[in-house]
Coordinates of C-alpha atoms in Angstrom, one line a residue:
Chain A
M142 CA -10.7 -4.4 -15.1
K143 CA -12.0 -2.0 -12.6
G144 CA -9.8 0.8 -11.2
G145 CA -6.5 0.0 -12.7
N146 CA -3.4 0.8 -14.6
A147 CA -2.6 -2.9 -14.3
I148 CA -0.4 -3.2 -16.8
R149 CA 0.1 -7.2 -15.9
P150 CA -1.4 -9.7 -14.0
L151 CA -1.5 -9.2 -10.1
L152 CA 0.3 -13.4 -9.6
Q153 CA 1.6 -14.9 -13.0
L154 CA 4.4 -16.5 -11.1
L155 CA 4.7 -17.8 -7.6
F156 CA 7.4 -19.2 -6.7
Y157 CA 7.6 -21.6 -3.5
V158 CA 10.3 -21.7 -1.9
E159 CA 11.6 -23.1 1.9
G160 CA 12.4 -20.6 3.9
D161 CA 14.3 -17.1 3.6
I162 CA 17.7 -18.1 3.0
D163 CA 15.9 -20.1 0.2
Q164 CA 13.5 -17.0 -1.1
L165 CA 16.4 -14.5 -0.6
F166 CA 18.0 -16.5 -3.9
V167 CA 15.3 -16.9 -5.7
E168 CA 14.6 -12.9 -5.5
K169 CA 18.2 -11.4 -6.1
I170 CA 19.6 -14.5 -8.2
I171 CA 17.3 -16.2 -10.4
A172 CA 14.7 -13.7 -11.1
P173 CA 16.7 -10.7 -12.4
Q174 CA 18.8 -13.9 -14.5
M175 CA 15.7 -15.7 -16.2
N176 CA 14.0 -11.9 -16.1
I177 CA 11.0 -13.0 -14.0
E178 CA 9.1 -11.2 -11.3
P179 CA 8.1 -13.8 -9.1
R180 CA 6.1 -13.5 -5.7
V181 CA 8.3 -16.1 -3.4
I182 CA 7.3 -17.4 -0.8
P183 CA 9.0 -19.5 2.3
L184 CA 6.6 -22.2 3.2
K185 CA 8.5 -22.7 6.5
A186 CA 7.9 -19.3 8.6
N187 CA 8.9 -18.7 11.6
F188 CA 6.4 -20.7 14.3
K189 CA 3.8 -21.3 11.2
S190 CA 2.0 -24.7 10.9
G191 CA 3.4 -27.3 8.8
K192 CA -0.6 -27.3 7.7
L193 CA -0.5 -23.9 7.3
A194 CA 2.0 -24.9 4.2
S195 CA 0.3 -28.2 2.6
R196 CA -3.1 -25.8 2.6
K197 CA -0.8 -22.6 1.0
I198 CA 0.3 -25.3 -1.8
R199 CA -3.3 -26.9 -2.2
S200 CA -4.9 -23.7 -3.6
A201 CA -1.9 -22.7 -5.6
L202 CA -1.5 -25.7 -7.4
E203 CA -5.9 -25.7 -8.0
S204 CA -5.0 -22.4 -9.2
K205 CA -2.9 -23.8 -11.7
R206 CA -4.7 -26.0 -13.2
K207 CA -7.6 -23.7 -13.3
G208 CA -4.9 -21.9 -15.4
Y209 CA -4.5 -18.7 -13.3
V210 CA -0.9 -18.8 -12.7
D211 CA 2.5 -21.0 -12.5
L212 CA 4.0 -22.5 -9.7
I213 CA 7.1 -23.4 -8.8
I214 CA 8.4 -25.0 -5.8
L215 CA 11.9 -25.7 -4.4
I216 CA 13.4 -27.3 -2.1
D217 CA 16.5 -29.0 -0.3
S218 CA 17.1 -32.9 -1.6
D219 CA 18.0 -33.5 2.1
A220 CA 19.6 -36.5 0.7
D221 CA 22.6 -37.5 3.0
N222 CA 25.4 -37.1 0.2
Y223 CA 25.5 -36.1 -2.9
G224 CA 26.2 -39.6 -4.2
K225 CA 23.1 -40.7 -2.9
W226 CA 21.2 -38.5 -5.0
N227 CA 19.3 -41.0 -7.5
E228 CA 16.4 -41.6 -9.3
E229 CA 14.9 -44.0 -6.3
T230 CA 15.8 -40.6 -3.9
K231 CA 14.3 -38.4 -5.7
K232 CA 11.7 -40.5 -5.8
Q233 CA 11.9 -40.8 -2.1
R234 CA 12.0 -37.1 -1.3
I235 CA 8.9 -36.2 -3.6
N236 CA 6.4 -39.3 -1.5
Q237 CA 7.8 -37.6 1.8
F238 CA 6.9 -34.0 0.4
S239 CA 3.5 -35.3 -0.9
K240 CA 3.1 -37.0 2.5
E241 CA 4.1 -33.7 4.6
M242 CA 1.8 -31.6 1.9
G243 CA -1.5 -33.7 1.6
I244 CA -1.0 -33.9 -2.6
K245 CA -0.1 -36.7 -4.6
P246 CA 2.6 -36.6 -6.2
N247 CA 1.2 -36.3 -9.6
Q248 CA -0.1 -33.0 -9.2
F249 CA 2.9 -31.4 -8.3
Q250 CA 6.2 -33.7 -10.3
D251 CA 5.9 -31.1 -13.6
C252 CA 6.9 -28.0 -11.1
I253 CA 9.5 -29.5 -8.3
S254 CA 12.8 -28.3 -8.2
F255 CA 15.5 -29.5 -6.0
A256 CA 18.8 -27.8 -4.8
V257 CA 21.0 -30.4 -4.2
I258 CA 22.1 -31.5 -1.4
E259 CA 20.5 -27.7 0.1
I260 CA 20.9 -24.1 -1.6
E261 CA 23.9 -23.6 0.5
S262 CA 25.3 -25.5 -2.2
W263 CA 24.4 -23.5 -5.4
Y264 CA 25.1 -20.5 -3.3
L265 CA 28.4 -21.4 -2.9
A266 CA 28.8 -22.0 -6.9
G267 CA 28.7 -19.3 -7.6
L268 CA 32.1 -18.0 -6.6
D269 CA 34.9 -18.7 -8.4
M270 CA 38.5 -19.6 -6.4
N271 CA 38.8 -15.6 -5.7
D272 CA 36.2 -14.9 -4.6
R273 CA 35.5 -17.9 -2.1
K274 CA 39.1 -16.7 -0.8
K275 CA 38.0 -12.7 -0.8
L276 CA 35.1 -13.4 1.3
G277 CA 37.0 -15.3 3.6
F278 CA 35.8 -19.0 2.8
K279 CA 38.2 -22.2 3.7
K280 CA 39.8 -24.3 0.6
S281 CA 36.7 -25.7 -1.1
T282 CA 36.8 -28.2 -4.0
P283 CA 35.1 -26.3 -7.0
I284 CA 31.8 -28.3 -7.4
T285 CA 29.6 -28.1 -5.0
D286 CA 26.8 -30.8 -5.4
H287 CA 28.3 -32.6 -2.4
I288 CA 28.0 -29.1 -0.1
S289 CA 26.1 -29.7 2.7
K290 CA 24.8 -26.5 4.9
Q291 CA 26.7 -28.1 8.0
Q292 CA 29.9 -28.2 5.6
F293 CA 28.7 -24.3 4.0
Q294 CA 29.2 -23.6 7.7
S295 CA 32.1 -25.4 8.1
I296 CA 33.8 -23.4 4.8
C297 CA 33.2 -20.4 5.3
N298 CA 34.8 -18.8 8.5
K299 CA 32.4 -16.6 9.7
K300 CA 28.5 -15.8 10.8
T301 CA 26.5 -17.6 7.9
D302 CA 24.3 -14.3 8.0
I303 CA 22.3 -11.9 6.1
P304 CA 25.4 -10.0 5.3
L305 CA 27.3 -12.8 4.3
Y306 CA 25.1 -14.3 2.0
S307 CA 24.4 -10.3 0.4
E308 CA 27.6 -10.4 0.0
I309 CA 27.8 -13.3 -2.4
I310 CA 25.3 -12.8 -3.7
K311 CA 27.6 -9.4 -4.9
H312 CA 29.9 -12.0 -6.0
Y313 CA 27.7 -14.1 -7.7
N314 CA 28.7 -15.3 -11.5
I315 CA 25.8 -17.7 -12.7
Q316 CA 27.9 -19.7 -15.3
E317 CA 30.5 -20.3 -12.5
A318 CA 27.4 -21.7 -10.3
R319 CA 26.0 -23.3 -13.6
K320 CA 29.8 -25.7 -13.6
N321 CA 29.9 -25.8 -10.5
N322 CA 26.9 -27.2 -9.7
A323 CA 25.0 -30.2 -11.6
S324 CA 21.4 -29.7 -9.5
F325 CA 22.1 -26.0 -10.3
D326 CA 22.7 -26.4 -14.1
Q327 CA 19.6 -28.8 -14.3
F328 CA 16.9 -26.1 -12.7
M329 CA 18.4 -23.3 -14.8
N330 CA 17.8 -25.8 -17.2
Q331 CA 14.1 -27.4 -16.3
I332 CA 13.2 -23.1 -15.0
K333 CA 13.9 -22.2 -18.5
D334 CA 11.7 -24.9 -20.5
Y335 CA 9.0 -24.4 -18.5
L336 CA 8.4 -20.8 -19.0
S337 CA 8.4 -21.4 -22.4
Chain B
M146 CA -18.0 -13.6 -1.7
A147 CA -15.9 -16.4 -0.9
G148 CA -14.3 -14.8 2.4
L149 CA -16.9 -12.3 3.6
K150 CA -17.5 -14.5 6.7
V151 CA -15.1 -11.9 8.0
F152 CA -16.9 -9.1 7.8
K153 CA -20.4 -10.3 10.2
H154 CA -19.2 -8.0 12.9
L155 CA -19.4 -5.2 10.1
S156 CA -23.1 -5.5 9.7
K157 CA -24.6 -4.1 12.8
P158 CA -23.1 -0.8 13.0
I159 CA -22.7 0.7 16.0
P160 CA -25.1 3.4 16.4
M161 CA -25.2 7.3 16.9
S162 CA -24.3 8.5 13.5
I163 CA -23.4 11.7 12.0
A164 CA -25.4 11.9 8.9
T165 CA -23.8 15.0 7.0
P166 CA -24.4 15.1 3.1
R167 CA -21.7 14.2 1.2
P168 CA -21.4 16.7 -0.9
F169 CA -18.3 15.7 -2.4
V170 CA -17.5 11.9 -4.3
L171 CA -14.0 11.3 -5.2
K172 CA -14.4 8.8 -8.2
S173 CA -10.8 8.6 -10.2
I174 CA -7.5 9.9 -9.8
R175 CA -5.4 9.4 -13.1
V176 CA -1.6 10.7 -13.0
S177 CA 1.1 11.0 -14.9
N178 CA 4.9 11.3 -14.6
Y179 CA 4.8 12.2 -10.3
K180 CA 7.5 11.3 -8.2
S181 CA 7.3 6.6 -7.9
I182 CA 4.0 7.0 -10.3
D183 CA 4.8 7.0 -14.2
E184 CA 0.8 6.5 -15.5
L185 CA -2.1 5.9 -12.9
H186 CA -5.5 5.3 -12.6
L187 CA -7.1 4.6 -9.5
D188 CA -11.2 4.5 -9.1
L189 CA -12.4 5.0 -6.1
E190 CA -15.0 2.8 -3.2
K191 CA -16.1 4.7 -0.4
V192 CA -13.6 2.5 1.5
N193 CA -10.1 2.4 -0.5
V194 CA -7.2 1.0 1.3
L195 CA -3.8 0.7 0.2
I196 CA -1.7 -1.4 0.6
G197 CA 1.8 -2.5 -0.4
R198 CA 5.5 -3.2 0.4
N199 CA 7.2 0.3 2.0
A200 CA 8.3 2.6 -0.3
S201 CA 5.8 0.9 -3.7
G202 CA 4.1 4.6 -3.9
K203 CA 0.8 4.6 -1.6
S204 CA 1.9 8.0 0.1
N205 CA 3.0 9.1 -3.5
I206 CA -0.9 8.9 -4.5
V207 CA -2.1 10.5 -1.0
D208 CA 0.7 12.9 -1.8
V209 CA -1.2 14.4 -4.9
L210 CA -4.3 15.1 -3.2
K211 CA -1.7 17.1 -1.1
F212 CA -0.2 18.3 -4.0
L213 CA -3.3 20.1 -5.0
K214 CA -4.6 21.3 -1.9
D215 CA -1.2 22.9 -1.4
T216 CA -1.4 24.2 -5.3
I217 CA -4.0 25.5 -4.7
Q218 CA -2.9 27.6 -1.0
E219 CA 0.0 28.6 -1.6
G220 CA 1.1 28.1 -5.6
I221 CA 2.1 26.0 -7.3
Q222 CA 6.0 27.2 -7.7
P223 CA 6.3 26.6 -4.0
T224 CA 4.3 23.3 -3.7
V225 CA 6.7 21.6 -6.1
M226 CA 9.6 23.2 -4.1
R227 CA 8.0 21.9 -1.3
H228 CA 6.9 18.4 -2.9
G229 CA 10.6 17.5 -3.9
G230 CA 12.0 20.4 -6.3
T231 CA 11.1 20.1 -9.9
L232 CA 13.3 17.2 -10.1
G233 CA 12.1 15.2 -7.7
I234 CA 9.1 16.1 -8.1
Q235 CA 8.3 14.0 -11.4
N236 CA 9.2 10.4 -12.8
I237 CA 13.3 10.5 -12.8
L238 CA 12.3 7.1 -15.8
S239 CA 9.5 8.9 -17.7
T240 CA 9.7 9.9 -20.3
K241 CA 7.0 12.7 -20.6
K242 CA 7.6 15.9 -20.4
K243 CA 4.6 17.3 -18.3
T244 CA 3.6 16.3 -15.2
T245 CA -0.6 15.5 -14.9
I246 CA -2.9 15.4 -11.9
H247 CA -6.8 14.6 -13.2
L248 CA -9.6 14.1 -11.0
S249 CA -13.2 13.5 -11.8
G250 CA -16.2 12.6 -9.7
T251 CA -19.2 13.8 -8.5
F252 CA -21.2 17.0 -6.4
A253 CA -24.4 16.9 -4.3
P254 CA -27.5 18.1 -6.0
G255 CA -27.7 22.0 -5.3
F256 CA -23.4 21.8 -5.0
P257 CA -22.0 23.6 -7.2
I258 CA -24.6 24.6 -10.3
D259 CA -27.9 22.8 -10.5
A260 CA -30.3 22.6 -6.7
T261 CA -31.9 19.4 -8.1
Q262 CA -29.2 16.7 -9.4
S263 CA -25.5 16.0 -8.6
M264 CA -23.6 17.3 -10.8
G265 CA -20.6 15.1 -12.4
F266 CA -16.7 16.7 -12.3
H267 CA -13.4 16.5 -14.5
Y268 CA -10.2 18.9 -13.3
E269 CA -7.5 18.6 -15.1
L270 CA -4.0 20.2 -14.1
N271 CA -0.7 20.2 -16.4
F272 CA 2.3 21.6 -15.7
M273 CA 6.3 20.9 -16.7
A274 CA 9.7 21.8 -15.9
L275 CA 11.0 25.0 -17.7
K276 CA 14.7 24.2 -18.8
T277 CA 16.5 26.1 -16.2
K278 CA 14.9 23.3 -14.2
K279 CA 14.0 25.4 -11.1
T280 CA 11.2 26.4 -12.2
V281 CA 7.9 25.5 -13.4
R282 CA 4.4 26.2 -15.3
I283 CA 1.3 25.1 -16.3
T284 CA 0.4 24.3 -19.5
K285 CA -3.0 23.7 -19.3
E286 CA -5.8 23.6 -16.4
L287 CA -9.5 22.5 -16.4
L288 CA -12.8 22.0 -15.5
K289 CA -16.5 21.4 -16.5
F290 CA -19.1 20.2 -14.6
I291 CA -21.4 17.9 -16.5
D292 CA -24.8 17.1 -16.2
H293 CA -25.3 13.0 -14.8
T294 CA -28.4 12.9 -16.7
T295 CA -27.6 14.4 -20.1
K296 CA -24.2 14.2 -20.2
E297 CA -24.6 17.4 -21.3
I298 CA -21.7 19.8 -20.7
K299 CA -22.6 22.7 -18.2
V300 CA -19.1 25.1 -18.2
E301 CA -16.2 24.6 -18.7
F302 CA -13.3 26.7 -17.2
I303 CA -10.0 25.9 -19.9
R304 CA -6.7 27.9 -18.8
N305 CA -3.9 27.9 -21.3
S306 CA -0.2 27.6 -21.5
T307 CA 0.3 31.2 -21.5
G308 CA -2.5 32.1 -18.8
K309 CA -5.6 32.2 -20.9
I310 CA -8.7 31.3 -19.3
R311 CA -11.6 30.6 -21.2
A312 CA -15.1 29.6 -19.9
K313 CA -17.5 27.8 -21.8
R314 CA -21.2 27.5 -21.6
K315 CA -21.4 30.7 -19.5
K316 CA -20.4 34.5 -19.9
I317 CA -17.8 35.7 -18.2
P318 CA -14.4 37.9 -19.8
S319 CA -11.7 35.6 -20.6
M320 CA -9.1 35.8 -18.4
Q321 CA -4.9 36.0 -18.2
L322 CA -3.6 34.9 -15.6
P323 CA 0.5 34.4 -14.5
Q324 CA 2.2 31.3 -16.3
N325 CA 2.3 29.5 -11.8
V326 CA -0.8 30.4 -11.0
S327 CA -3.8 28.2 -10.9
F328 CA -7.0 29.0 -11.5
L329 CA -8.2 28.0 -8.9
Q330 CA -6.4 29.4 -6.7
V331 CA -8.1 33.2 -7.8
P332 CA -11.5 31.6 -8.2
F333 CA -13.8 34.1 -10.4
D334 CA -16.6 32.3 -10.4
T335 CA -18.9 29.9 -8.0
P336 CA -18.4 26.7 -9.5
L337 CA -14.7 27.3 -9.7
L338 CA -14.8 28.4 -5.6
M339 CA -16.8 25.1 -4.9
F340 CA -13.7 23.0 -6.7
R341 CA -11.3 24.6 -4.7
Q342 CA -13.2 24.6 -1.0
A343 CA -14.1 20.7 -2.1
I344 CA -10.4 20.6 -2.3
E345 CA -8.9 22.2 0.6
D346 CA -11.8 19.8 2.6
I347 CA -9.7 17.4 1.7
A348 CA -8.5 16.0 5.1
I349 CA -5.0 14.0 5.9
F350 CA -3.9 12.7 8.1
N351 CA -0.5 11.3 9.0
F352 CA -0.2 11.9 13.0
N353 CA 2.9 12.9 15.2
I354 CA 2.1 11.8 18.7
Q355 CA 4.9 14.4 20.0
W356 CA 3.1 16.9 19.4
M357 CA -0.2 15.8 20.3
K358 CA 1.0 15.8 23.8
E359 CA 2.5 19.2 24.0
G360 CA 0.2 21.9 25.4
I361 CA -1.0 24.3 22.4
P362 CA -2.6 28.0 22.7
I363 CA -6.4 27.9 23.3
E364 CA -8.2 28.5 20.3
S365 CA -11.6 27.3 18.7
T366 CA -11.4 25.7 15.4
I367 CA -12.8 22.0 14.5
D368 CA -10.5 21.8 11.7
L369 CA -7.9 19.2 12.4
E370 CA -4.2 19.4 11.7
E371 CA -2.7 16.9 9.4
D372 CA -0.4 15.7 12.2
G373 CA -3.2 15.9 14.7
S374 CA -1.0 18.6 17.1
N375 CA -4.3 21.1 17.8
L376 CA -6.2 17.7 19.1
A377 CA -6.5 19.0 22.1
S378 CA -8.7 23.1 20.4
V379 CA -10.8 20.6 18.4
V380 CA -11.0 17.8 21.3
S381 CA -12.7 21.6 23.4
S382 CA -14.8 22.8 20.7
I383 CA -16.6 19.1 20.6
I384 CA -17.2 18.7 24.2
K385 CA -18.6 22.0 24.5
D386 CA -21.8 20.7 23.2
D387 CA -23.5 18.2 24.6
K388 CA -25.3 16.9 22.2
S389 CA -21.9 16.3 20.5
K390 CA -19.8 15.5 23.7
R391 CA -21.6 12.3 24.4
R392 CA -21.6 11.2 20.7
F393 CA -18.4 11.6 21.3
L394 CA -17.3 9.4 24.4
H395 CA -19.1 7.3 23.2
Y396 CA -17.0 6.1 20.1
V397 CA -13.9 5.9 23.0
N398 CA -15.5 4.1 25.4
Y399 CA -16.1 2.2 22.2
I400 CA -12.5 1.9 21.5
L401 CA -10.5 2.6 24.6
G402 CA -13.3 1.0 27.5
F403 CA -11.3 2.1 30.3
V404 CA -12.0 6.0 29.4
T405 CA -15.5 7.6 31.1
D406 CA -14.0 11.8 30.1
V407 CA -12.1 13.0 27.7
S408 CA -11.8 17.7 28.5
T409 CA -9.0 19.9 28.3
Q410 CA -7.3 21.4 30.6
N411 CA -6.1 24.9 30.4
I412 CA -1.9 25.1 31.3
L413 CA -0.1 28.8 31.8
G414 CA -4.0 30.5 31.3
S415 CA -3.6 30.8 27.2
S416 CA -2.3 26.7 26.3
H417 CA -4.9 23.8 26.4
I418 CA -4.0 20.0 26.5
L419 CA -5.6 16.9 26.7
A420 CA -7.4 15.1 29.6
V421 CA -8.9 12.0 29.8
K422 CA -10.3 10.5 33.4
E423 CA -10.1 6.3 33.5
K424 CA -12.2 4.4 35.4
Y425 CA -10.0 3.6 37.6
S426 CA -9.3 6.7 39.3
K427 CA -13.1 9.2 39.5
E428 CA -10.8 12.3 40.6
Y429 CA -7.9 11.8 39.5
L430 CA -6.9 13.3 35.3
V431 CA -4.1 11.9 33.2
T432 CA -2.7 14.7 30.9
A433 CA -1.5 14.2 26.8
P434 CA 2.3 14.4 28.2
A435 CA 1.4 11.4 30.5
L436 CA -1.2 9.4 28.2
S437 CA -0.7 6.6 26.2
E438 CA 0.3 7.0 22.8
G439 CA -2.1 5.0 21.6
T440 CA -4.7 6.3 23.5
L441 CA -3.7 9.4 22.1
H442 CA -3.9 8.6 18.1
I443 CA -7.2 6.5 19.3
I444 CA -8.2 9.9 20.3
G445 CA -7.0 11.9 16.8
I446 CA -8.3 8.8 14.9
I447 CA -12.2 9.1 16.5
V448 CA -12.0 13.5 15.3
A449 CA -10.7 12.7 12.2
I450 CA -13.6 9.7 11.4
K451 CA -16.2 11.0 12.8
F452 CA -16.0 14.8 13.8
Q453 CA -14.8 16.3 10.8
S454 CA -16.7 18.3 8.1
A455 CA -14.3 16.7 5.4
S456 CA -15.6 14.3 1.9
L457 CA -12.4 12.7 1.6
V458 CA -10.7 11.4 4.9
I459 CA -7.0 10.2 4.4
L460 CA -5.6 8.2 6.9
E461 CA -1.9 7.4 7.0
E462 CA -0.9 4.0 8.7
P463 CA -4.2 4.5 10.8
E464 CA -2.3 1.8 13.0
R465 CA 0.0 2.9 15.0
Y466 CA 0.6 2.4 18.5
I467 CA -2.6 0.4 18.5
H468 CA -3.7 -2.8 19.7
P469 CA -4.9 -5.6 16.7
S470 CA -7.8 -6.1 18.2
I471 CA -9.3 -2.4 18.3
L472 CA -8.5 -1.8 15.3
K473 CA -11.3 -4.2 14.0
K474 CA -13.1 -1.5 16.0
I475 CA -11.6 1.4 13.9
M476 CA -12.8 -0.1 10.7
A477 CA -16.1 -0.8 12.0
I478 CA -16.1 3.1 13.0
I479 CA -15.3 3.8 9.4
Y480 CA -17.6 1.0 7.4
E481 CA -20.1 3.2 9.9
E482 CA -19.0 6.5 8.4
Q483 CA -18.8 5.5 5.0
D484 CA -22.1 7.0 3.9
N485 CA -21.5 10.1 4.9
R486 CA -17.9 10.3 3.6
Q487 CA -14.9 9.1 2.1
F488 CA -12.0 7.3 3.5
L489 CA -8.0 6.8 1.7
I490 CA -6.4 4.2 4.3
T491 CA -2.5 4.0 4.3
T492 CA -1.8 1.0 6.3
H493 CA 0.9 -1.8 6.8
S494 CA -1.5 -4.0 9.2
P495 CA -2.8 -7.2 8.4
E496 CA -5.2 -6.7 11.0
L497 CA -6.8 -3.5 9.5
I498 CA -7.3 -5.6 6.4
E499 CA -8.5 -8.2 8.1
N500 CA -11.1 -6.7 8.6
T501 CA -11.4 -4.4 5.5
F502 CA -13.8 -6.1 2.4
P503 CA -11.2 -7.5 -0.3
D504 CA -13.2 -5.4 -2.5
N505 CA -11.8 -2.3 -0.9
V506 CA -8.1 -3.5 -0.7
I507 CA -6.0 -1.8 -3.6
L508 CA -2.3 -3.2 -3.9
V509 CA 0.6 -0.6 -4.7
D510 CA 2.9 -2.7 -6.0
R511 CA 6.4 -0.7 -8.6
D512 CA 7.0 -2.6 -11.9
K513 CA 10.3 -4.2 -12.9
K514 CA 11.4 -0.4 -14.3
G515 CA 10.3 1.0 -10.5
R516 CA 7.1 2.7 -11.7
T517 CA 4.6 2.7 -9.5
T518 CA 1.4 0.1 -10.2
I519 CA -2.1 -0.4 -8.8
H520 CA -3.8 -4.1 -9.2
H521 CA -7.0 -5.4 -6.7
P522 CA -6.5 -8.7 -5.5
A523 CA -9.9 -9.6 -5.3
N524 CA -10.3 -9.3 -9.1
D525 CA -7.3 -11.5 -9.7
Q526 CA -8.2 -15.5 -10.4
T527 CA -5.5 -17.1 -8.2
V528 CA -6.6 -14.2 -5.1
I529 CA -10.3 -16.0 -5.7
Q530 CA -8.5 -19.2 -5.0
F531 CA -6.7 -18.6 -2.0
I532 CA -10.1 -17.0 -0.4
E533 CA -12.4 -19.3 -1.5
D534 CA -10.2 -21.8 0.1
G535 CA -10.0 -20.1 3.2
F536 CA -7.2 -17.7 3.1
T537 CA -7.5 -14.2 4.1
L538 CA -5.9 -10.9 1.9
A539 CA -3.6 -10.3 5.3
E540 CA -2.2 -14.4 5.2
L541 CA -1.4 -13.7 1.8
M542 CA 0.1 -10.2 2.4
V543 CA 1.9 -11.0 4.9
D544 CA 3.4 -14.3 3.7
N545 CA 4.5 -12.7 0.0
T546 CA 1.7 -13.2 -2.1
L547 CA 0.8 -10.4 -2.1

């Protein structure tokens, strides 16, 4: 290779997420846990158009198709409530994403995962009841599958800002999270299979 | 190559380049066990732009060259102390005991050995901390010159751990140096002296605008200080000669269209400051303290790029204080100058990268263990795919792909 001591290829795994909080989750929790070094790229960057995101995903998929890079897309299920998340609503969400990105579902189906309902439920799932209390969360059920962003905000008792998410990360327990959130558990299994 | 359409403007060089010969071309830097670097091998082109996140190690790569320059001038012991001390200078996670700096490149014909052809060189410095951790000793130092055509070693100087120097293929009596003295500090033979001068001539710039605004004692010099603090003196030397003044003003006006003249003004008889005339007023001069930071920085950069004798110019984050549209012009004059001298630039600026040929961009990163690594993004298949699809390296840098 020209000019360098590159001890690994530059880009091995591209990890597309929706926003900054998702990026933080993947970089601080998923990557160390799975012992991976992905480039985590938020699709909803400030003031950027959806067109740019779709072009980016298409390039990444083409690169994956050629075998240059692995690719994972993690998006929120955005279902109205957890009870409604099933194979049918999943298909609808895939179709919606497919339409937004201008790509056919069969091009990305094997590499897409969903945080149900939103990534905030995964954050909360990793805290045991003691830690939730310690961090000032209102009483909530251990299971977080039904937690949306709004519900997370309403039980957290304080501003949902970077210090709060960082504090959660500091106390995060993966096993607890897998126990408390089915979509997170499924995602962990999926990513393990995908990367093996 | 795909993605090069954005560089069309670079194919039209602006006129009046200074054609000074390049006696010294640095082809590669190899370093082990230096700060965040465990092992690094960087091949250099004419223009090299280092990008990477904060604390990835870009400045440590530059610091290697600064370390060698300081070692030549001050000796290795004070240099180690100045660059972080015996503990700070070594990679804390490395299992290596020795630190090695290796440079290789070429000298132009006649410089320093053969009048007819260019000559390759290899220089290597090895040093390690003593058990007390307070002092260092040089364990090996080597400089050899190689004939490019025949690959024959023309002359070789080797210094061992006891400080004994011997020369191969040249009749020079062996010499003894103290353990922490580099043979470049006491260059007893012409090739050593020439190599020392080449290293000393590497110009590293990391401007301090506040110091550039202050008055400085009048002196005649063309060598710009690393922090730019003597800019007034250097500009004063440049504008003494009508021809070089015209050339200088041409570049200043190319980038700063509103500047019609640059001069220096005496203050208190013994000091001077930079002064600029703007097109808005024919009489009024704006002196350095009242000049915009960007104007001063740009004048400093023009001097660094076009009016220094260095064969290798290093610019640390030249984008500071500068409007994005102007960075395009800065890169245009760097590319215009690339046949006269080499450039190594560190940057966080997407605009600067937007105006750099992808092949010249080097990504500095850190691996899981925190060790500095380098990559050429333009060689990565996935990056090539993105570029073919119309993305630029700058866009990929901004969105975290790089």
